[in-house]
mmCIF file of C-alpha atoms in Angstrom:
data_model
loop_
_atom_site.group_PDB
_atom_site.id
_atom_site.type_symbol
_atom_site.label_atom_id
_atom_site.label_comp_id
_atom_site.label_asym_id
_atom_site.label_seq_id
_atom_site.Cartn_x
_atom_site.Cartn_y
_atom_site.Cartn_z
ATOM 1 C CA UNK A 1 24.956 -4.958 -17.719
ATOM 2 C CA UNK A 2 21.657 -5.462 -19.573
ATOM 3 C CA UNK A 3 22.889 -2.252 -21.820
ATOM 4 C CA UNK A 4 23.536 0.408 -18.962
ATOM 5 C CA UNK A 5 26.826 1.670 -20.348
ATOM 6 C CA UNK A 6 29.473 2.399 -18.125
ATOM 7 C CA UNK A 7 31.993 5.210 -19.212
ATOM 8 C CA UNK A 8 35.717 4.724 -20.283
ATOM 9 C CA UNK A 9 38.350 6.697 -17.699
ATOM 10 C CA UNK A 10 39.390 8.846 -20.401
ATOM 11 C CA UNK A 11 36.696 11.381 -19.785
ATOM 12 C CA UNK A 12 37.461 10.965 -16.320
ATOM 13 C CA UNK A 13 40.974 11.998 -16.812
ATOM 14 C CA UNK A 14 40.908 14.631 -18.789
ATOM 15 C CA UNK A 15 38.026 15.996 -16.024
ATOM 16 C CA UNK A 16 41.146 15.557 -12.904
ATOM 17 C CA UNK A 17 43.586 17.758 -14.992
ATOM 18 C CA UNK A 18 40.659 20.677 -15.435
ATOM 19 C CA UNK A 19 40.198 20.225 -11.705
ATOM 20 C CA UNK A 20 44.083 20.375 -10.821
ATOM 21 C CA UNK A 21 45.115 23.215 -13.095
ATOM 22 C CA UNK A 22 45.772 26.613 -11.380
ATOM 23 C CA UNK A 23 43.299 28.770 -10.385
ATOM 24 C CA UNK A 24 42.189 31.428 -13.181
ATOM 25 C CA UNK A 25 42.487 34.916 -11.684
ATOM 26 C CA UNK A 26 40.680 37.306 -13.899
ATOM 27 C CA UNK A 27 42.340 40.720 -14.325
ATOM 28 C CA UNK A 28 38.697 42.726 -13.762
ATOM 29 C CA UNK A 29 35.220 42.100 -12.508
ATOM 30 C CA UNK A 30 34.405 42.298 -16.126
ATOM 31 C CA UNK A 31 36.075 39.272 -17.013
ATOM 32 C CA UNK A 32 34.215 36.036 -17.615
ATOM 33 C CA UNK A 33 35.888 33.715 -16.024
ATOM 34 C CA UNK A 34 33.156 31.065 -17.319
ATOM 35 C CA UNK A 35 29.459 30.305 -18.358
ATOM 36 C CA UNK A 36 26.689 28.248 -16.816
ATOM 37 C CA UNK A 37 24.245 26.167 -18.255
ATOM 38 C CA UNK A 38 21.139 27.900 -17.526
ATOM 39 C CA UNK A 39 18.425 26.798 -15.613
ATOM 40 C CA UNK A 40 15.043 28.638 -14.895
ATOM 41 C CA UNK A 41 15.019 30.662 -11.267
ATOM 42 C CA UNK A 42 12.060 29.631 -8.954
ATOM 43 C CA UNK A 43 9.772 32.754 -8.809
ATOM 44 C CA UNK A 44 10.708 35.082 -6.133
ATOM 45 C CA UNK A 45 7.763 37.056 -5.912
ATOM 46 C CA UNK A 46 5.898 37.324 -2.825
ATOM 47 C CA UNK A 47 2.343 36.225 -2.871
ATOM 48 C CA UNK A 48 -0.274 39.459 -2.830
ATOM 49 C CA UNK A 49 -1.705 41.120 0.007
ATOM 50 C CA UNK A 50 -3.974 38.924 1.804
ATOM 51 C CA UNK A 51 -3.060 35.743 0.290
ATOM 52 C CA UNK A 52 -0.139 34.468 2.617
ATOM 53 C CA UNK A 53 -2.750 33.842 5.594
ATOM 54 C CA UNK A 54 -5.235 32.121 3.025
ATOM 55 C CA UNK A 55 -4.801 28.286 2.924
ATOM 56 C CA UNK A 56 -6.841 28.081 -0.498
ATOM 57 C CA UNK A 57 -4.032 30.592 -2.525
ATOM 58 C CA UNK A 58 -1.325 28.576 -0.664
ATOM 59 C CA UNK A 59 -2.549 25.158 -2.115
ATOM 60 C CA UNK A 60 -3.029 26.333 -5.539
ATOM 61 C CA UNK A 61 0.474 28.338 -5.842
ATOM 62 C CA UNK A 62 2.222 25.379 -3.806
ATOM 63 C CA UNK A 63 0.499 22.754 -6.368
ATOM 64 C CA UNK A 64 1.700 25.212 -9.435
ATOM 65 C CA UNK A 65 5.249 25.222 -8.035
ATOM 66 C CA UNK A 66 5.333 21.046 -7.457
ATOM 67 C CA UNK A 67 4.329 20.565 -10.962
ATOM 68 C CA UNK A 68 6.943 22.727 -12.109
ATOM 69 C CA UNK A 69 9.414 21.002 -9.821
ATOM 70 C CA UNK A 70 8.578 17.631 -11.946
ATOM 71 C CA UNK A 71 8.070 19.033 -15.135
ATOM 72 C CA UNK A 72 11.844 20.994 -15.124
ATOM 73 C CA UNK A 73 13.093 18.593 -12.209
ATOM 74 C CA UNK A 74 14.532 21.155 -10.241
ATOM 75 C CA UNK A 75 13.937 20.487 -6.129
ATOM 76 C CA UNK A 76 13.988 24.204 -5.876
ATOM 77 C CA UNK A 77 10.671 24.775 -7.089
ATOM 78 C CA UNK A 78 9.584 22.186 -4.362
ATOM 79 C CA UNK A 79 11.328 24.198 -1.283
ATOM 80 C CA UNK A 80 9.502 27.327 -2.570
ATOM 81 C CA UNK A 81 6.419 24.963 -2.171
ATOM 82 C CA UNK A 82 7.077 24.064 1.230
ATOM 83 C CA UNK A 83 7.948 27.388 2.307
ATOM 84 C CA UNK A 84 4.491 28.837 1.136
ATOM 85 C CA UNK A 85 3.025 25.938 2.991
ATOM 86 C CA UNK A 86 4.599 26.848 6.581
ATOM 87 C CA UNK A 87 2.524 28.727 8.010
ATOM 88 C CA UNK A 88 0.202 25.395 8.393
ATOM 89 C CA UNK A 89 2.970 22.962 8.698
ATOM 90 C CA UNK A 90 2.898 22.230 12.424
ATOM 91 C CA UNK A 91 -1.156 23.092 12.868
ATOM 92 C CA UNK A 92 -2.327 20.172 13.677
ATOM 93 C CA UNK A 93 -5.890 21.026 12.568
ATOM 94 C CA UNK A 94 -4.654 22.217 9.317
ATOM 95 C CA UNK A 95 -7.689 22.168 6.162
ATOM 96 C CA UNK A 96 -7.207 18.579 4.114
ATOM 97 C CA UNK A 97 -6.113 20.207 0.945
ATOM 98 C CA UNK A 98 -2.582 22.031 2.987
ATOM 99 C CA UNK A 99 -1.912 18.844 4.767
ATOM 100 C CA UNK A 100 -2.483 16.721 1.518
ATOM 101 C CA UNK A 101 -0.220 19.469 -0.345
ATOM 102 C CA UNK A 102 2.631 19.387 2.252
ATOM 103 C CA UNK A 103 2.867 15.904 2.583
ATOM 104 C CA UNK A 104 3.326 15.491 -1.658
ATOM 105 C CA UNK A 105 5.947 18.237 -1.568
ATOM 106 C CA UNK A 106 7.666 15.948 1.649
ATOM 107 C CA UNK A 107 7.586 13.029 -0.337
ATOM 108 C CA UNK A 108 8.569 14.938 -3.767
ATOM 109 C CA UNK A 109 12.115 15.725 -1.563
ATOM 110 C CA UNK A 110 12.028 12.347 0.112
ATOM 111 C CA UNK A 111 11.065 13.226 3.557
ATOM 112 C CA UNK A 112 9.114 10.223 3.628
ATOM 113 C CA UNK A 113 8.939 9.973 7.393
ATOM 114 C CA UNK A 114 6.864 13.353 7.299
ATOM 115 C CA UNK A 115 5.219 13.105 4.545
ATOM 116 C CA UNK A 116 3.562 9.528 5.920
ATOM 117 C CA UNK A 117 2.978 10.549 9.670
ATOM 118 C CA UNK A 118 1.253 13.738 7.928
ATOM 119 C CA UNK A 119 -1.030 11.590 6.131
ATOM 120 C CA UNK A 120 -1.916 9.676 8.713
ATOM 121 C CA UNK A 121 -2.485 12.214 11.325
ATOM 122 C CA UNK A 122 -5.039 13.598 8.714
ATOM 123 C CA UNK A 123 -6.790 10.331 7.929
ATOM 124 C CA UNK A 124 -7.029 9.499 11.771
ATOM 125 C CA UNK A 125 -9.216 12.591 12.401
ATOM 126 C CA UNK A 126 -10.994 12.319 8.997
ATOM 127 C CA UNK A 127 -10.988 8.838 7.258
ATOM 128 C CA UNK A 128 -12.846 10.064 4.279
ATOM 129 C CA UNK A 129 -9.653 11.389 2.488
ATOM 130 C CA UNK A 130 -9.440 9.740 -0.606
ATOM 131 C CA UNK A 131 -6.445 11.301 -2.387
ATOM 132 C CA UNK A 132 -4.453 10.844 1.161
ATOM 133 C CA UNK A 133 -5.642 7.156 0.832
ATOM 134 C CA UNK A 134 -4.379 7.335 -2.866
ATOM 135 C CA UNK A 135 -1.099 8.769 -1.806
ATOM 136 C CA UNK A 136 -0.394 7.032 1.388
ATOM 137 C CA UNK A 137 -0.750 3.635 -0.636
ATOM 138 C CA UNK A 138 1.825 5.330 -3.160
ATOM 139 C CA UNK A 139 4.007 6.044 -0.243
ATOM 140 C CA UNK A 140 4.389 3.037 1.448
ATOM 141 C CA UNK A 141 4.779 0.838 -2.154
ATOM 142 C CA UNK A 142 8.198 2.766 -3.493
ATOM 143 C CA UNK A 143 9.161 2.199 0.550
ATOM 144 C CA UNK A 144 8.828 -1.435 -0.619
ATOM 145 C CA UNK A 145 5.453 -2.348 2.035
ATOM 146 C CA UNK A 146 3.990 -3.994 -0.016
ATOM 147 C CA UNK A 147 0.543 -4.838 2.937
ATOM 148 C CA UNK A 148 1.019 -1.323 4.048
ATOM 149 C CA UNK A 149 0.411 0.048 0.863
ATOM 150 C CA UNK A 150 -2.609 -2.867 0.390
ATOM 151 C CA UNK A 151 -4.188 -1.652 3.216
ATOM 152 C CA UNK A 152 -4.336 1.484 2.207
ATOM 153 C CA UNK A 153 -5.595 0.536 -1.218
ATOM 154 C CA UNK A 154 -8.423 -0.854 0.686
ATOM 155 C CA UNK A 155 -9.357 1.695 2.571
ATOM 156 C CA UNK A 156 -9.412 4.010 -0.484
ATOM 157 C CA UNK A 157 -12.059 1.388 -2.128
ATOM 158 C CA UNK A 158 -14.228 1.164 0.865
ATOM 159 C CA UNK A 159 -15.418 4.872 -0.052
ATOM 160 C CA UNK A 160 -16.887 3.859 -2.743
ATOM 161 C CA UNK A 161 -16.190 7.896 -4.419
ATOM 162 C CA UNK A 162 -12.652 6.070 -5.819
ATOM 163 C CA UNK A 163 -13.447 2.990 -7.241
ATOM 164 C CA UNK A 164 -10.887 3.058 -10.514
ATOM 165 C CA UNK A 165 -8.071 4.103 -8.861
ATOM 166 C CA UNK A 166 -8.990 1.783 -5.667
ATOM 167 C CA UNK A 167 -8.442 -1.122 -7.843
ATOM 168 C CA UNK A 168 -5.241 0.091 -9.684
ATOM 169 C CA UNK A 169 -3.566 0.881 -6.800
ATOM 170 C CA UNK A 170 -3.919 -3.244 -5.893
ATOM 171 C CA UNK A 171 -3.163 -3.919 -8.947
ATOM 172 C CA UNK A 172 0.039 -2.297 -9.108
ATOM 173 C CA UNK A 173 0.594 -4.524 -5.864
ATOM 174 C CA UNK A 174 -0.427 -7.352 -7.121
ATOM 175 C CA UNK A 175 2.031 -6.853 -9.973
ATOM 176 C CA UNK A 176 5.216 -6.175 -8.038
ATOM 177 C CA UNK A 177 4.325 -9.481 -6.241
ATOM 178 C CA UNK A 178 4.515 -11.249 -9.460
ATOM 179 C CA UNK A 179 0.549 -11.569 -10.258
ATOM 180 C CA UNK A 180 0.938 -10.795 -13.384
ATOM 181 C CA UNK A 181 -1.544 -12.309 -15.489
ATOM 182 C CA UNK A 182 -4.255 -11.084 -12.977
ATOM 183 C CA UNK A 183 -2.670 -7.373 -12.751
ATOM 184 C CA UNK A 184 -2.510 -7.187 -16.514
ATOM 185 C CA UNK A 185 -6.757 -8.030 -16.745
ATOM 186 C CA UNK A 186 -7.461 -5.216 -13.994
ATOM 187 C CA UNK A 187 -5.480 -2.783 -15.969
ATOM 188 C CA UNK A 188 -6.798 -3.968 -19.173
ATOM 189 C CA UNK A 189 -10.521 -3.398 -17.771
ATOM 190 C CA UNK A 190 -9.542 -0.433 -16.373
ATOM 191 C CA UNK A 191 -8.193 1.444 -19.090
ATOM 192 C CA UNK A 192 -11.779 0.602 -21.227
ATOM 193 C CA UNK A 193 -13.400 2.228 -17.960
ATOM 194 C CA UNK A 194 -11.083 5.164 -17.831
ATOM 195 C CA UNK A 195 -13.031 8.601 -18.213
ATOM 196 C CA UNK A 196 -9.850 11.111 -19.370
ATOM 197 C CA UNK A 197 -6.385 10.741 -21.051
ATOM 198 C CA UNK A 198 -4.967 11.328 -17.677
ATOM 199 C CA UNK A 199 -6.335 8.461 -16.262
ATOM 200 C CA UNK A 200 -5.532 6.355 -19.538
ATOM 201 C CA UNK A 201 -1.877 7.570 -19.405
ATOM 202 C CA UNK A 202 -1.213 6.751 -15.848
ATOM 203 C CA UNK A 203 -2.795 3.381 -16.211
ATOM 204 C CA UNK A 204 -0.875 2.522 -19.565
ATOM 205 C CA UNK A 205 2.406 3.495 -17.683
ATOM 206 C CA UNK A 206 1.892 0.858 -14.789
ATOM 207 C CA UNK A 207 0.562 -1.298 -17.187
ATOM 208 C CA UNK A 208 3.995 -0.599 -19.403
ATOM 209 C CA UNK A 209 6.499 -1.200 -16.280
ATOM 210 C CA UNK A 210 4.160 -4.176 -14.873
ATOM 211 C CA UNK A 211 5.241 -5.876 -18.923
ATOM 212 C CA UNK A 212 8.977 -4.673 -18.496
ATOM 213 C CA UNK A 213 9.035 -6.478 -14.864
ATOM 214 C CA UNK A 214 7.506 -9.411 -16.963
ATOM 215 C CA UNK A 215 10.314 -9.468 -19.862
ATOM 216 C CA UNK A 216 7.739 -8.578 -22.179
ATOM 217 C CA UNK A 217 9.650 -5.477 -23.634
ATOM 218 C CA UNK A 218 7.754 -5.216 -26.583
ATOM 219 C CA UNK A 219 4.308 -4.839 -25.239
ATOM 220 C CA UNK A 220 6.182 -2.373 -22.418
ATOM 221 C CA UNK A 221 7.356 -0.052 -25.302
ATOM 222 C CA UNK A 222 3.749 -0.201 -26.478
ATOM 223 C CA UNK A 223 2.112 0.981 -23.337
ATOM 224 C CA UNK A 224 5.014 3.244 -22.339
ATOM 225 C CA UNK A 225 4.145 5.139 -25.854
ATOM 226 C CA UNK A 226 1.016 5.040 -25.573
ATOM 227 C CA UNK A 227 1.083 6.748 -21.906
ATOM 228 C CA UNK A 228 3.399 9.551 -23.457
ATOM 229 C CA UNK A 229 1.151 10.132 -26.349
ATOM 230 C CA UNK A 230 -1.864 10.575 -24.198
ATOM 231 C CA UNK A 231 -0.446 12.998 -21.830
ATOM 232 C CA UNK A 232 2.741 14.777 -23.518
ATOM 233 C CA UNK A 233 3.684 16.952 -20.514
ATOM 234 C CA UNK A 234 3.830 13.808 -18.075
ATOM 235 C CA UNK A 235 7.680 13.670 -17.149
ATOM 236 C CA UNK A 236 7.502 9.945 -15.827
ATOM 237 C CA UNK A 237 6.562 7.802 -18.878
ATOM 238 C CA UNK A 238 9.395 9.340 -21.414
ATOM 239 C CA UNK A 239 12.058 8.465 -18.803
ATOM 240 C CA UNK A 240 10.572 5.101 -18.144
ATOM 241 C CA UNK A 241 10.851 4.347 -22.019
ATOM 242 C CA UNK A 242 14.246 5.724 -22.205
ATOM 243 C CA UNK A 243 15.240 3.240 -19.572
ATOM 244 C CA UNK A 244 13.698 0.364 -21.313
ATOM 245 C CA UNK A 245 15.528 1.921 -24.593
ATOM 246 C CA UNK A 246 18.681 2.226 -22.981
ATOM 247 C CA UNK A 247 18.433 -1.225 -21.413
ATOM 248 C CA UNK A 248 17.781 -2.609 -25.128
ATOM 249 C CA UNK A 249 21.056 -1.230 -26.402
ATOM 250 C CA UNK A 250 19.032 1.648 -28.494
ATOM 251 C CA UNK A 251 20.663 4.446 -27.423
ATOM 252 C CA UNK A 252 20.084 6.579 -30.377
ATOM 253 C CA UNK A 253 16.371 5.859 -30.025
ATOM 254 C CA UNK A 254 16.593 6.694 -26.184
ATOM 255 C CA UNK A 255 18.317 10.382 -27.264
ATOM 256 C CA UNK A 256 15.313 10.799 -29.258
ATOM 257 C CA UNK A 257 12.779 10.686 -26.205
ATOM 258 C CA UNK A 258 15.220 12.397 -24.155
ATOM 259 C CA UNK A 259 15.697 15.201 -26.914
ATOM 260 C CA UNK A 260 12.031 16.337 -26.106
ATOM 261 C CA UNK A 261 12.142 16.607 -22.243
ATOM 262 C CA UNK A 262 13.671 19.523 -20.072
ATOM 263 C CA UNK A 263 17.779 19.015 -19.182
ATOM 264 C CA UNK A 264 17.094 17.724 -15.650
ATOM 265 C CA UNK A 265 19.673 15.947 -14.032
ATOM 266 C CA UNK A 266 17.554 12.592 -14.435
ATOM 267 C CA UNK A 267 17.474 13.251 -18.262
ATOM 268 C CA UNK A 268 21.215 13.859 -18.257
ATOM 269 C CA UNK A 269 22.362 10.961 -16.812
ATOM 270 C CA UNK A 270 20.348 9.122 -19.268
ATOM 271 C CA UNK A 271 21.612 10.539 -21.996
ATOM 272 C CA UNK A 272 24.804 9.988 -21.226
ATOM 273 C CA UNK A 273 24.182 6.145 -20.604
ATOM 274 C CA UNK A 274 22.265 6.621 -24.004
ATOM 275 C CA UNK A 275 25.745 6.413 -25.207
ATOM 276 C CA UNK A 276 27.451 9.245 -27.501
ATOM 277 C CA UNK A 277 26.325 11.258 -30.263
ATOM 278 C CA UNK A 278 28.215 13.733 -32.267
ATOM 279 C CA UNK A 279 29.431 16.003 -29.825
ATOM 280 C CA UNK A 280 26.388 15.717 -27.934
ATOM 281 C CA UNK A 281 27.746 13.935 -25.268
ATOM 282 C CA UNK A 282 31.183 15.932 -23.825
ATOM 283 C CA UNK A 283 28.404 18.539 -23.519
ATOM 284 C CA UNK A 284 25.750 16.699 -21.237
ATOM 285 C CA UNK A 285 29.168 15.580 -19.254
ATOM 286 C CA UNK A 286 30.257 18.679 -18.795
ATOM 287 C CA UNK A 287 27.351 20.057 -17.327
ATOM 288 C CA UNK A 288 26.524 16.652 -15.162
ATOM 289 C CA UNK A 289 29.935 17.651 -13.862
ATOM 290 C CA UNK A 290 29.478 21.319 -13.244
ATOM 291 C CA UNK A 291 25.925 20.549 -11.560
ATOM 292 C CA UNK A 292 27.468 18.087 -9.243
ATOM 293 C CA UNK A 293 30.356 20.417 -8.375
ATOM 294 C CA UNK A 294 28.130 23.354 -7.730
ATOM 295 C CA UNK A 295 25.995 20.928 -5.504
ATOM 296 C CA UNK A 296 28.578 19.514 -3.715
ATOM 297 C CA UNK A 297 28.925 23.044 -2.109
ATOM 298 C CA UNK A 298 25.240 23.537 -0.520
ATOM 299 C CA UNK A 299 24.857 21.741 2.345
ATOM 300 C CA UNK A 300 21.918 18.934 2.207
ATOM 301 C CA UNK A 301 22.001 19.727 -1.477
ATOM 302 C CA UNK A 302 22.106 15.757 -2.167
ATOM 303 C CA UNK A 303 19.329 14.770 0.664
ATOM 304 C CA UNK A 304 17.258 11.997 -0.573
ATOM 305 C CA UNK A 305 18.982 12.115 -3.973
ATOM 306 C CA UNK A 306 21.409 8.916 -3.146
ATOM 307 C CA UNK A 307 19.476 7.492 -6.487
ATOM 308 C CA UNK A 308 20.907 10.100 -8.775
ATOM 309 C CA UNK A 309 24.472 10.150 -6.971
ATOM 310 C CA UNK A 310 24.743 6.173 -7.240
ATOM 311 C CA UNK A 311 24.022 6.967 -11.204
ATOM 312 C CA UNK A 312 26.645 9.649 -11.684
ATOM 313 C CA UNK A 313 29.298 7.691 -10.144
ATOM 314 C CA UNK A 314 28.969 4.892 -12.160
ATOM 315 C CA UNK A 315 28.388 6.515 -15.780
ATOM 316 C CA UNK A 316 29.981 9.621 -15.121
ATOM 317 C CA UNK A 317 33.154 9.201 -12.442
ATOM 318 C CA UNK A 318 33.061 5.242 -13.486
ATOM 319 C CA UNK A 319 33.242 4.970 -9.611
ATOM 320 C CA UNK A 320 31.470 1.624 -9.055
ATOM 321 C CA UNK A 321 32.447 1.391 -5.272
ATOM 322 C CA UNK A 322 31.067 4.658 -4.974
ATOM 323 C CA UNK A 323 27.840 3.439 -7.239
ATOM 324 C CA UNK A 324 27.477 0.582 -4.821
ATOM 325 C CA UNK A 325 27.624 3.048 -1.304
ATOM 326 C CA UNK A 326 25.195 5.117 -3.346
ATOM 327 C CA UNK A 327 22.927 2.711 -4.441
ATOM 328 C CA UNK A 328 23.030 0.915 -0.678
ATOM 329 C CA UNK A 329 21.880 4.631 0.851
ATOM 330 C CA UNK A 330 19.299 4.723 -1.662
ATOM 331 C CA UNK A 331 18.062 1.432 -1.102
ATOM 332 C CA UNK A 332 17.773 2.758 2.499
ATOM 333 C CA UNK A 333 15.153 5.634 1.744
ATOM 334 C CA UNK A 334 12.962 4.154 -1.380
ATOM 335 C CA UNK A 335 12.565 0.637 -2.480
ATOM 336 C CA UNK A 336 11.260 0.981 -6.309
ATOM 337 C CA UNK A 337 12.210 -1.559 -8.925
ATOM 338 C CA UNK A 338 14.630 0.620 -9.956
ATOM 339 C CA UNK A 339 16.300 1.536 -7.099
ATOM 340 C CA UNK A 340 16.990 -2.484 -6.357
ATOM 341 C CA UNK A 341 17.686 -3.154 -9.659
ATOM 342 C CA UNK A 342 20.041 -0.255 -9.584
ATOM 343 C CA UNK A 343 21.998 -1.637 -6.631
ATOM 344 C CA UNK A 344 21.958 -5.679 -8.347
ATOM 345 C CA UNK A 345 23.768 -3.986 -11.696
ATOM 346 C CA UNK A 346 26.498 -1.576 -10.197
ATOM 347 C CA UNK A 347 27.091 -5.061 -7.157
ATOM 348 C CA UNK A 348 27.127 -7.128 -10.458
ATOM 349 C CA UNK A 349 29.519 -3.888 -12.071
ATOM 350 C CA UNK A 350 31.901 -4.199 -9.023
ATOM 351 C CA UNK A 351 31.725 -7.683 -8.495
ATOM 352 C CA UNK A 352 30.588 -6.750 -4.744
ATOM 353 C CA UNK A 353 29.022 -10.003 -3.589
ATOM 354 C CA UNK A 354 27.740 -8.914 -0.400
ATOM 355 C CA UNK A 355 26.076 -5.906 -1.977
ATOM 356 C CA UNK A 356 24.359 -8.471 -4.397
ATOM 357 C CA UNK A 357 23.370 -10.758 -1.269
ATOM 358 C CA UNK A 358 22.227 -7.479 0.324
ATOM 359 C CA UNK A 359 19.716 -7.165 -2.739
ATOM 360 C CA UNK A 360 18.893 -10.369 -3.235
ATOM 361 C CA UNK A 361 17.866 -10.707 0.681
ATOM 362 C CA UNK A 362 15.882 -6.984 -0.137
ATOM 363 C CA UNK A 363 14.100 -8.450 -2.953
ATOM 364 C CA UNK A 364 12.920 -11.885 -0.896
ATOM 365 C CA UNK A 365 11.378 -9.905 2.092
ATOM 366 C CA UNK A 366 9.881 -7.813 -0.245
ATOM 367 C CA UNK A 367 8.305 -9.935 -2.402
ATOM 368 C CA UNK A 368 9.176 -8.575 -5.473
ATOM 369 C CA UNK A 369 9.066 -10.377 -8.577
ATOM 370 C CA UNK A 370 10.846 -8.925 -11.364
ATOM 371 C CA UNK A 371 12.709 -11.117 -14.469
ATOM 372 C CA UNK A 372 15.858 -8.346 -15.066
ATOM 373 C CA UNK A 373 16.399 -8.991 -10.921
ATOM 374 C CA UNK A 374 16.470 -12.374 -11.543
ATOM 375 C CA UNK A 375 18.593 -12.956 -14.095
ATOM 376 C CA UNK A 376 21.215 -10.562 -12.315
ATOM 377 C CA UNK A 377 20.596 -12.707 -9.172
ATOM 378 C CA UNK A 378 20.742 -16.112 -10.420
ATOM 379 C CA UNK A 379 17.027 -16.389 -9.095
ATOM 380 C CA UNK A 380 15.011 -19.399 -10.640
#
């Protein structure tokens, strides 16, 4: 479906007679038995004297351990954030910056519930909060409340101290409502106004996905690489091209953006949707598989990540019942684009017609316009 490869059950085979062959008992402790891929360890390292009782230190080293949670993708990074944050967590009068900090790391893990009631706790004793505005109104639009998040858009813009983003954040509404033509003008204007590549690169990347919702591919690709160009570090726009890439049927061009970005489990799947690759691909299996596995064995270890479980069942197990319970969970939590497009394709995979009523029914009380829903959901 619109170039999202599914995988053959050969792999899948020949991963059922690893699992049911008998258990390897190594004849010392000196014996490897087998080896890892690596991944980075969260720091361990307490913070210095003084410094766990001072809210200021705890924002800045919880903020340094968030960004490294989304530039590696590894949730661990996150927890360590939270759990520098704790002291403050239930304090109700809590300074701004930890309450704005704990309630990104809540909505980095998907505790959305916690992460919103935070922010609104802190905006009902001080309304003149514009990033919790900014990030409320992000909040509530990948829930798929669409007025929720307007409202909040609104409020940010009546400070007056947040004008550019005020008006991106309704455009990016207006776009998922199919406002298109007047979305595309905002962003256009905005970008001219923009004062930093930052700003430049997060507008070109909701200008990019606002084109790919339009079937414009083309001029998506064009802000997509324009968004990665300006800010090289940002994890979100390479994926988002890879997606369009893979969607295209240019896998070898989608390995080539995901070549440059860290081996997180969103990358991996990718690349193996990419499609194979001399050799390259038995290897990003195998270690999809041993993640999973290792995973599977820590409780809550897949909480809020029903997304990236709905994706490894259907490219890596080629388990599109499993895809579709997946995807249906997902759909639950977070209401991006993606995550109801993801649950149309593996429906349409599976031939599940009441999972593809489910989304089309989803996509009406939502509002959201988007031409690769329709054409999987026969909508005019």
């Amino acid at each position: 479906m619109d170039g999202w490869r599914r995988l053959g059950v050969a792999g899948l085979l020949l991963a059922l007679v690893a699992a049911q062959a008998a258990p390897l008992v190594p004849a010392s402790d000196d014996e490897r038995v087998e080896s890892l891929p690596a991944r980075r360890a969260p720091p361990v390292a307490a913070p210095e004297q003084g410094a766990a009782t001072d809210p200021v230190a705890a924002v800045r080293e919880a903020g340094d351990l968030l960004a490294q949670a989304h530039a590696d993708g590894d949730p661990r990074f996150a927890g360590r954030a939270l759990a520098r944050l704790q002291p403050w967590a239930a304090d109700p009068r809590a300074p701004a910056p930890v309450v704005l900090k704990l309630a990104q790391v809540e909505q980095y893990i998907h505790r959305f519930d916690a992460a919103q009631a935070r922010l609104q706790a802190l905006l009902a004793r001080d309304a003149r909060q514009p990033q919790a505005w900014l990030t409320l109104a992000t909040l509530q639009r990948l829930r798929g409340r669409y007025a929720e998040s307007d409202a909040a858009c609104a409020a940010l813009g009546r400070l007056g101290s947040a004008a550019l983003h005020a008006q991106a954040c309704s455009a990016e509404n207006l776009s998922l409502r199919g406002e298109v033509d007047t979305a595309r003008r905002q962003f256009t204007a905005l970008l001219a106004q923009a004062p930093d590549d930052g700003t430049r690169a997060w507008l070109s990347t909701s200008l990019g996905e606002l084109e790919q919702r339009a079937g414009r591919s083309a001029a998506a690709e064009r802000a997509l690489r324009i968004a990665w160009r300006l800010d090289p570090q940002d994890r979100y726009a390479p994926l988002a091209l890879a997606d369009l890439l893979i969607d295209e049927r240019r896998g070898a061009e989608a390995l080539k953006v995901l070549d440059t970005q860290p081996r997180s489990d969103p990358v991996l799947l990718r690349r193996v949707a990419a499609g194979p690759r001399q050799g390259a691909d038995q290897a990003d299996l195998a270690e999809l598989r041993d993640r999973f596995q290792q995973a599977a064995q820590r409780p809550g270890a897949f909480d809020g990540h029903a997304r990236e479980q709905a994706l490894y069942a259907w490219w890596v197990e080629g388990d599109l019942p499993a895809a579709v319970r997946h995807a249906q969970a997902n759909l639950a939590t977070q209401r991006e684009p993606f995550d109801l497009l993801l649950l149309a394709r593996v429906a349409a995979a599976a031939v599940d017609r009441a999972a593809l009523a489910q989304a089309a029914q989803v996509q009406k009380a939502m509002d959201l316009h988007d031409q690769r829903l329709d054409r999987l959901l026969g909508q005019p």
